[in-house]
Short mmCIF file of C-alpha atoms in Angstrom, two decimals:
data_model
loop_
_atom_site.label_atom_id
_atom_site.label_comp_id
_atom_site.label_asym_id
_atom_site.label_seq_id
_atom_site.Cartn_x
_atom_site.Cartn_y
_atom_site.Cartn_z
CA MET A 1 23.10 -11.65 2.48
CA TRP A 2 19.70 -10.01 2.72
CA THR A 3 18.68 -11.93 5.89
CA GLN A 4 21.56 -10.28 7.71
CA GLU A 5 20.59 -6.84 6.40
CA LEU A 6 17.09 -7.32 7.74
CA ALA A 7 18.30 -8.42 11.01
CA GLN A 8 20.41 -5.19 11.14
CA SER A 9 17.23 -3.03 11.00
CA TYR A 10 16.44 -0.35 13.36
CA THR A 11 13.38 -1.43 15.14
CA SER A 12 12.93 0.86 17.92
CA LEU A 13 13.21 4.65 18.65
CA ALA A 14 16.32 3.81 20.78
CA HIS A 15 17.83 2.35 17.63
CA LEU A 16 16.84 5.33 15.61
CA LYS A 17 18.37 7.67 18.35
CA ALA A 18 21.58 5.56 18.57
CA ALA A 19 21.88 5.84 14.75
CA ASN A 20 21.44 9.81 14.92
CA LEU A 21 18.10 9.38 12.86
CA VAL A 22 16.15 11.06 15.73
CA SER A 23 17.48 13.36 18.25
CA SER A 24 16.87 12.65 21.99
CA GLU A 25 14.07 15.37 22.19
CA GLU A 26 12.49 13.59 19.12
CA ALA A 27 12.62 10.29 20.59
CA GLU A 28 11.09 11.49 23.74
CA ARG A 29 8.11 13.29 21.90
CA LEU A 30 7.61 10.04 19.95
CA THR A 31 7.48 7.62 22.73
CA LYS A 32 3.52 7.28 22.55
CA ILE A 33 3.47 6.75 18.81
CA GLY A 34 6.55 4.41 18.94
CA ALA A 35 4.49 2.24 21.61
CA ARG A 36 1.42 2.28 19.44
CA PHE A 37 3.12 1.39 16.04
CA LYS A 38 5.84 -0.74 15.00
CA VAL A 39 9.10 0.72 13.93
CA ARG A 40 11.44 -0.98 11.47
CA ILE A 41 13.86 0.69 8.88
CA THR A 42 16.66 -1.07 6.86
CA PRO A 43 20.24 0.52 6.88
CA TYR A 44 19.74 0.86 3.04
CA TYR A 45 16.43 2.73 3.25
CA ALA A 46 17.98 4.87 6.13
CA SER A 47 20.91 5.93 3.78
CA LEU A 48 18.48 7.52 1.33
CA MET A 49 17.55 10.01 4.07
CA SER A 50 18.77 13.53 4.26
CA SER A 51 18.62 15.52 7.62
CA ASP A 52 15.83 17.74 6.39
CA SER A 53 12.72 16.90 8.51
CA GLN A 54 10.83 17.37 4.99
CA CYS A 55 12.80 14.58 3.38
CA PRO A 56 10.28 12.33 1.56
CA ILE A 57 12.12 9.21 2.58
CA ARG A 58 12.22 10.31 6.18
CA LEU A 59 8.55 11.15 6.15
CA GLN A 60 7.79 7.80 5.04
CA ALA A 61 9.79 5.70 7.64
CA ILE A 62 10.37 7.81 10.75
CA PRO A 63 7.40 7.94 13.30
CA ALA A 64 5.87 11.36 13.63
CA LEU A 65 3.45 13.07 15.95
CA GLY A 66 1.02 13.24 13.04
CA GLU A 67 0.28 9.82 13.58
CA ASP A 68 -1.96 10.67 16.60
CA ASP A 69 -5.47 10.73 15.18
CA PRO A 70 -6.86 14.25 15.10
CA LEU A 71 -9.94 15.39 16.85
CA LEU A 72 -12.69 16.18 14.47
CA PRO A 73 -15.06 18.97 14.32
CA GLU A 74 -18.56 18.35 15.19
CA TRP A 75 -19.73 18.62 11.45
CA ALA A 76 -17.10 15.99 10.50
CA ILE A 77 -18.12 13.68 13.20
CA ALA A 78 -21.85 14.04 12.10
CA LEU A 79 -20.75 13.03 8.59
CA SER A 80 -18.73 10.38 9.52
CA GLN A 81 -21.78 8.84 11.61
CA GLU A 82 -24.06 9.34 8.74
CA ILE A 83 -21.98 7.72 6.14
CA TYR A 84 -19.92 5.26 8.10
CA GLN A 85 -21.92 4.77 11.37
CA ARG A 86 -18.90 5.64 13.61
CA ASN A 87 -17.43 8.87 14.98
CA GLU A 88 -14.39 9.04 12.51
CA PRO A 89 -13.88 7.76 9.28
CA TRP A 90 -10.73 5.76 9.78
CA HIS A 91 -10.98 2.04 10.64
CA PRO A 92 -8.46 -0.84 11.60
CA ASP A 93 -9.86 -2.96 8.68
CA ALA A 94 -9.69 -0.08 6.20
CA ILE A 95 -10.32 -2.05 2.78
CA GLY A 96 -12.14 -4.92 4.35
CA ASP A 97 -9.32 -7.57 4.55
CA VAL A 98 -10.76 -9.31 7.61
CA GLU A 99 -14.30 -8.66 6.54
CA HIS A 100 -14.13 -10.39 3.41
CA LEU A 101 -11.91 -13.43 4.73
CA ALA A 102 -13.37 -16.21 2.78
CA ALA A 103 -10.94 -18.70 4.66
CA PRO A 104 -8.25 -18.43 7.17
CA ARG A 105 -5.47 -16.10 5.53
CA ILE A 106 -7.34 -15.57 2.22
CA THR A 107 -9.55 -12.57 1.29
CA HIS A 108 -11.88 -12.88 -1.59
CA ARG A 109 -13.56 -9.45 -2.70
CA TYR A 110 -13.31 -9.74 -6.43
CA GLY A 111 -14.67 -12.77 -8.43
CA ASN A 112 -11.62 -13.90 -10.25
CA ARG A 113 -8.83 -12.64 -7.88
CA ALA A 114 -8.10 -13.48 -4.30
CA ILE A 115 -5.57 -12.18 -1.83
CA LEU A 116 -3.32 -14.65 0.22
CA HIS A 117 -1.80 -12.93 3.32
CA LEU A 118 1.65 -14.60 3.87
CA SER A 119 3.33 -12.62 6.52
CA SER A 120 3.07 -9.62 8.92
CA MET A 121 6.86 -9.04 8.31
CA CYS A 122 8.22 -6.03 6.20
CA ALA A 123 11.61 -4.65 5.87
CA VAL A 124 10.32 -1.16 6.72
CA TYR A 125 7.06 -0.45 8.53
CA CYS A 126 5.85 2.52 6.31
CA ARG A 127 4.15 5.12 8.21
CA PHE A 128 1.28 5.37 5.62
CA CYS A 129 0.44 1.68 5.41
CA PHE A 130 -3.12 0.91 5.33
CA ARG A 131 -2.61 -2.39 7.09
CA LYS A 132 -0.97 -0.36 9.91
CA GLU A 133 -3.12 -1.90 12.64
CA HIS A 134 -2.71 -5.36 11.29
CA LEU A 135 0.93 -5.42 11.26
CA ASN A 136 1.00 -4.06 14.87
CA ASP A 137 -0.24 -7.45 16.02
CA GLN A 138 -3.38 -6.03 16.94
CA ASP A 139 -5.50 -8.47 14.70
CA ARG A 140 -3.89 -11.84 13.94
CA ALA A 141 -6.62 -12.98 11.74
CA LEU A 142 -4.75 -12.37 8.63
CA TYR A 143 -1.63 -14.22 9.24
CA ASP A 144 -1.89 -16.87 12.07
CA GLY A 145 -2.42 -20.58 11.33
CA SER A 146 -1.52 -23.00 8.42
CA LEU A 147 -1.98 -22.12 4.76
CA ASP A 148 -3.88 -25.33 4.12
CA PRO A 149 -7.51 -23.89 4.50
CA ALA A 150 -6.48 -21.20 2.07
CA LEU A 151 -5.10 -23.24 -0.36
CA HIS A 152 -8.17 -25.76 -0.07
CA TYR A 153 -10.61 -22.63 -0.78
CA LEU A 154 -8.43 -21.80 -3.61
CA THR A 155 -8.67 -25.14 -5.34
CA GLU A 156 -12.47 -25.37 -4.68
CA ASN A 157 -13.11 -22.22 -6.30
CA PRO A 158 -12.15 -22.38 -10.07
CA ILE A 159 -13.47 -18.55 -10.73
CA ILE A 160 -10.32 -17.50 -9.06
CA ARG A 161 -7.73 -17.05 -11.88
CA GLU A 162 -5.46 -14.74 -10.21
CA LEU A 163 -3.72 -15.02 -6.66
CA ILE A 164 -2.13 -11.81 -4.95
CA LEU A 165 0.68 -12.56 -2.59
CA THR A 166 0.61 -9.91 0.15
CA GLY A 167 1.41 -9.13 3.80
CA GLY A 168 3.31 -7.47 5.28
CA ASP A 169 5.73 -8.28 2.57
CA PRO A 170 5.71 -11.74 0.88
CA LEU A 171 9.41 -11.45 0.12
CA SER A 172 10.19 -11.35 3.74
CA LEU A 173 9.82 -15.40 3.14
CA THR A 174 12.94 -17.18 2.43
CA ASP A 175 13.37 -18.67 -1.12
CA THR A 176 12.64 -22.23 0.38
CA ALA A 177 9.24 -21.13 1.83
CA LEU A 178 8.34 -19.25 -1.47
CA ALA A 179 9.36 -22.39 -3.59
CA ARG A 180 7.27 -24.74 -1.40
CA LEU A 181 4.17 -22.34 -1.92
CA LEU A 182 4.51 -21.79 -5.47
CA GLU A 183 5.04 -25.67 -5.89
CA LYS A 184 1.35 -26.08 -4.24
CA LEU A 185 -0.10 -23.27 -6.24
CA ALA A 186 1.28 -25.04 -9.47
CA HIS A 187 -1.35 -28.05 -8.63
CA VAL A 188 -4.16 -25.56 -8.78
CA SER A 189 -5.00 -25.92 -12.46
CA HIS A 190 -7.41 -22.65 -12.95
CA LEU A 191 -4.63 -20.51 -11.34
CA LYS A 192 -3.43 -18.37 -14.43
CA VAL A 193 -1.36 -15.39 -12.59
CA VAL A 194 0.38 -15.09 -9.41
CA ARG A 195 0.91 -11.47 -8.41
CA ILE A 196 3.49 -10.59 -5.92
CA HIS A 197 3.26 -7.29 -4.04
CA SER A 198 6.41 -6.39 -2.36
CA ARG A 199 7.99 -3.10 -1.38
CA MET A 200 11.52 -4.68 -0.89
CA ALA A 201 12.73 -3.51 -4.21
CA VAL A 202 12.21 -0.07 -2.67
CA THR A 203 13.48 -0.70 0.98
CA MET A 204 16.04 -3.57 0.59
CA PRO A 205 16.59 -4.22 -3.02
CA SER A 206 19.40 -6.83 -1.95
CA ARG A 207 16.31 -9.09 -1.43
CA LEU A 208 16.24 -9.29 -5.32
CA THR A 209 18.99 -11.95 -5.69
CA ALA A 210 19.91 -14.27 -8.60
CA GLU A 211 18.58 -16.94 -6.42
CA LEU A 212 15.34 -15.20 -6.07
CA ALA A 213 15.19 -14.47 -9.96
CA GLU A 214 16.01 -18.24 -10.78
CA LEU A 215 13.06 -19.26 -8.62
CA LEU A 216 10.49 -16.88 -10.18
CA GLY A 217 11.78 -17.62 -13.57
CA ARG A 218 11.08 -21.52 -13.50
CA ASP A 219 8.48 -22.78 -15.83
CA TRP A 220 5.48 -22.43 -13.60
CA PRO A 221 2.01 -23.08 -15.07
CA PHE A 222 1.08 -19.42 -14.27
CA GLN A 223 2.42 -15.93 -15.10
CA ILE A 224 4.24 -14.32 -12.31
CA HIS A 225 3.96 -10.63 -11.80
CA LEU A 226 5.94 -8.45 -9.31
CA VAL A 227 4.31 -5.40 -8.18
CA SER A 228 6.75 -2.78 -6.38
CA HIS A 229 5.73 0.15 -4.53
CA PHE A 230 7.82 3.30 -5.47
CA ASN A 231 6.42 6.56 -4.01
CA HIS A 232 9.37 9.19 -5.01
CA PRO A 233 12.14 9.46 -7.41
CA LYS A 234 14.70 9.25 -4.39
CA GLU A 235 13.82 5.74 -4.18
CA TRP A 236 14.42 4.76 -7.75
CA THR A 237 18.12 4.13 -7.14
CA LEU A 238 20.86 2.14 -9.03
CA GLU A 239 20.48 -0.58 -6.50
CA ALA A 240 16.68 -0.94 -6.91
CA LYS A 241 17.07 -0.77 -11.02
CA ALA A 242 19.65 -3.45 -10.75
CA GLY A 243 17.45 -5.75 -8.54
CA LEU A 244 14.40 -5.33 -10.91
CA LYS A 245 16.46 -5.92 -13.89
CA ARG A 246 17.63 -9.32 -12.58
CA ILE A 247 13.94 -10.20 -11.97
CA LYS A 248 12.90 -8.82 -15.42
CA ARG A 249 15.48 -10.88 -17.24
CA VAL A 250 13.49 -14.26 -16.49
CA GLY A 251 10.34 -13.10 -17.77
CA VAL A 252 8.51 -11.81 -14.59
CA ALA A 253 6.20 -8.84 -15.46
CA LEU A 254 7.09 -5.53 -13.68
CA LEU A 255 4.26 -3.30 -12.22
CA ASN A 256 4.34 -0.39 -9.64
CA GLN A 257 1.60 0.95 -7.47
CA ASN A 258 1.96 3.77 -5.22
CA VAL A 259 0.01 5.98 -2.86
CA LEU A 260 -0.45 9.86 -3.22
CA LEU A 261 0.86 11.08 0.15
CA ARG A 262 0.72 14.78 1.44
CA GLY A 263 4.26 16.37 1.45
CA ILE A 264 5.92 13.58 -0.38
CA ASN A 265 4.76 13.01 -3.91
CA ASP A 266 1.70 15.34 -4.19
CA SER A 267 2.88 17.20 -7.29
CA ALA A 268 2.70 16.45 -10.92
CA GLU A 269 6.57 17.29 -11.23
CA THR A 270 7.56 14.59 -8.54
CA LEU A 271 5.16 12.00 -10.05
CA GLN A 272 6.16 12.55 -13.55
CA ALA A 273 9.81 12.24 -12.95
CA LEU A 274 9.05 8.69 -10.93
CA TYR A 275 6.66 7.28 -13.51
CA GLN A 276 9.02 8.40 -16.54
CA GLY A 277 11.96 6.45 -14.84
CA LEU A 278 9.85 3.39 -14.14
CA TYR A 279 8.45 3.37 -17.61
CA GLU A 280 11.68 3.72 -19.21
CA ALA A 281 13.02 0.47 -17.33
CA SER A 282 9.76 -1.40 -18.21
CA VAL A 283 8.22 -1.10 -14.71
CA LEU A 284 4.65 0.04 -15.79
CA PRO A 285 2.92 2.26 -13.22
CA PHE A 286 -0.37 0.27 -12.16
CA TYR A 287 -2.27 2.10 -9.51
CA LEU A 288 -1.98 5.57 -7.97
CA HIS A 289 -4.00 5.01 -4.61
CA HIS A 290 -5.76 7.85 -2.85
CA PRO A 291 -5.01 7.36 0.90
CA ASP A 292 -7.08 4.75 2.68
CA TRP A 293 -8.74 5.57 5.79
CA THR A 294 -6.60 3.82 8.29
CA PRO A 295 -5.58 5.06 11.77
CA GLY A 296 -2.46 6.94 12.34
CA THR A 297 -2.19 8.10 8.70
CA PHE A 298 -4.51 11.46 8.65
CA HIS A 299 -1.49 13.75 8.19
CA PHE A 300 -0.76 12.05 4.81
CA ARG A 301 -4.00 12.92 3.26
CA VAL A 302 -4.57 15.07 0.24
CA SER A 303 -7.97 16.17 -1.51
CA ILE A 304 -9.44 14.01 -4.20
CA GLU A 305 -9.53 17.29 -6.25
CA GLN A 306 -5.94 17.77 -5.68
CA GLY A 307 -5.26 14.23 -7.05
CA GLN A 308 -7.63 14.67 -10.00
CA ALA A 309 -5.72 17.99 -10.98
CA ILE A 310 -2.44 16.16 -10.77
CA MET A 311 -3.56 13.44 -13.01
CA ARG A 312 -4.79 15.92 -15.59
CA GLU A 313 -1.44 17.53 -15.63
CA LEU A 314 0.27 14.15 -15.97
CA ARG A 315 -1.68 13.49 -19.22
CA GLY A 316 0.02 16.13 -21.01
CA HIS A 317 3.58 15.06 -20.03
CA LEU A 318 3.72 11.33 -20.23
CA PRO A 319 2.83 8.50 -22.63
CA GLY A 320 -0.52 6.61 -21.83
CA ALA A 321 1.39 3.40 -20.42
CA ALA A 322 3.19 5.51 -17.92
CA ILE A 323 0.17 6.88 -16.35
CA PRO A 324 -1.53 4.92 -13.55
CA HIS A 325 -5.03 4.49 -12.66
CA TYR A 326 -6.10 6.82 -9.91
CA VAL A 327 -8.38 4.97 -7.64
CA LEU A 328 -9.99 4.78 -4.18
CA ASP A 329 -10.60 1.48 -2.05
CA ILE A 330 -14.05 2.21 -0.87
CA PRO A 331 -13.86 1.75 3.02
CA GLN A 332 -14.26 -1.72 4.24
CA GLY A 333 -14.11 -3.72 0.87
CA SER A 334 -16.74 -2.43 -1.41
CA GLY A 335 -14.34 -2.48 -4.26
CA LYS A 336 -12.06 0.05 -6.21
CA ALA A 337 -13.61 3.27 -7.74
CA SER A 338 -11.98 5.24 -10.30
CA LEU A 339 -11.37 8.77 -9.26
CA LEU A 340 -11.23 10.05 -12.75
CA ASP A 341 -13.77 12.89 -13.30
CA THR A 342 -16.34 10.82 -14.81
CA HIS A 343 -16.63 8.36 -11.91
CA VAL A 344 -16.84 10.87 -8.83
CA THR A 345 -19.39 13.43 -8.25
CA PRO A 346 -18.85 16.19 -5.50
CA LEU A 347 -22.06 16.43 -3.51
CA PHE A 348 -20.99 19.18 -1.17
CA LYS A 349 -17.95 20.58 0.47
CA PHE A 350 -17.16 21.94 3.96
CA THR A 351 -14.41 24.51 5.17
CA GLU A 352 -13.65 24.76 8.82
CA GLY A 353 -10.55 25.72 11.07
CA SER A 354 -7.70 23.36 9.94
CA ILE A 355 -9.50 20.60 8.36
CA GLN A 356 -11.57 20.84 5.02
CA GLY A 357 -13.87 18.19 3.91
CA ALA A 358 -16.19 16.94 0.96
CA VAL A 359 -18.72 14.42 0.41
CA TYR A 360 -18.43 12.37 -2.92
CA GLU A 361 -20.81 9.85 -4.82
CA LEU A 362 -18.62 7.07 -6.15
CA THR A 363 -19.64 4.56 -8.82
CA SER A 364 -17.76 1.55 -7.83
CA PRO A 365 -16.73 -1.31 -10.39
CA GLU A 366 -18.48 -4.83 -10.91
CA THR A 367 -17.77 -6.62 -7.81
CA ARG A 368 -19.35 -9.92 -6.40
CA ARG A 369 -22.15 -7.79 -4.90
CA GLY A 370 -22.71 -5.99 -8.13
CA SER A 371 -22.38 -2.49 -9.55
CA ARG A 372 -23.58 0.13 -7.09
CA LYS A 373 -23.05 3.84 -5.80
CA THR A 374 -21.75 4.92 -2.54
CA ARG A 375 -20.91 7.89 -0.66
CA TYR A 376 -17.60 8.76 0.67
CA LEU A 377 -16.13 11.37 2.90
CA ASP A 378 -12.96 12.82 2.22
CA LEU A 379 -11.26 15.03 5.08
CA PHE A 380 -7.84 16.71 4.36
CA HIS A 381 -5.81 19.64 5.73
CA TRP A 382 -5.48 23.03 4.07
CA PRO A 383 -3.13 23.04 1.10
#
């Protein structure tokens, strides 16, 4: 039973130590990080880890000293102040979830799509998560209170044709709760797509039960899409494949989005293996995200130029449908910008000490506020 597995998760440094996932010395060094950001790892996801400190599964789930935000050099502080009006580029509301709340628990950044925040619960609290601060209970604006105001807003705005269910993880809700929500959404006549973003296919595939498949496969008046989040080929296991196959059989469209992460998947070879496997199982790569400016995630950052080079290499080795869009969420909700060469222009670069930096001009897509260009400060480590 998936609920029992979730209840057996490791939720503290003490649990990780007892399970021999970290040593006593590591647990002591990580006390400050463990107090700042939540810890949760399912037994299944922990079973994918090796003892290697550079294991890509371990790096995504085990707290690390790199989650302490770095002290930036003066040139980086000056640029951040100029571009973002603050001393550092990271921000608790990295992509404007709260800033663009249209009603309690619903974010409306794009004209015909809206985001419904269902729960702050995840099976694994990923160390790179762009909602890391929100999931740490520091801001309850996304998750507290009734869903009724959000559903009323949705009903009163017929421009919205697609609703994105997010969290946390929307599949942390029981089947009963999900059914109740979908039944309410079925009365919104202009809603044509419900997109569920979940990482449980990766972190706890036991959640993808026959009962869930039956629920999602009912004759709803909208199409349901399930967007998973596989970052590395080691996550593409027999259990994950079997779970997604159950969901695919009932007619749910399967997509994947992932994040470009330093030391985890920042190579064309790794991403090629991942995308080829997903494509062959009819899970279409959707977005490859450049890391968002989120506190506690600086150590995962790579440069935009490195990401562009990886994408150029992938084009020669994968079919077009297996290559995702490489995008950047412009900080605090200005929309997604393509990071393909024709949509981003380097203005100037800096190299100093252990941190490199560059300023780019990005052409953002059409949003509710129209098309516009914006500057973006990219800071990253030496290769």
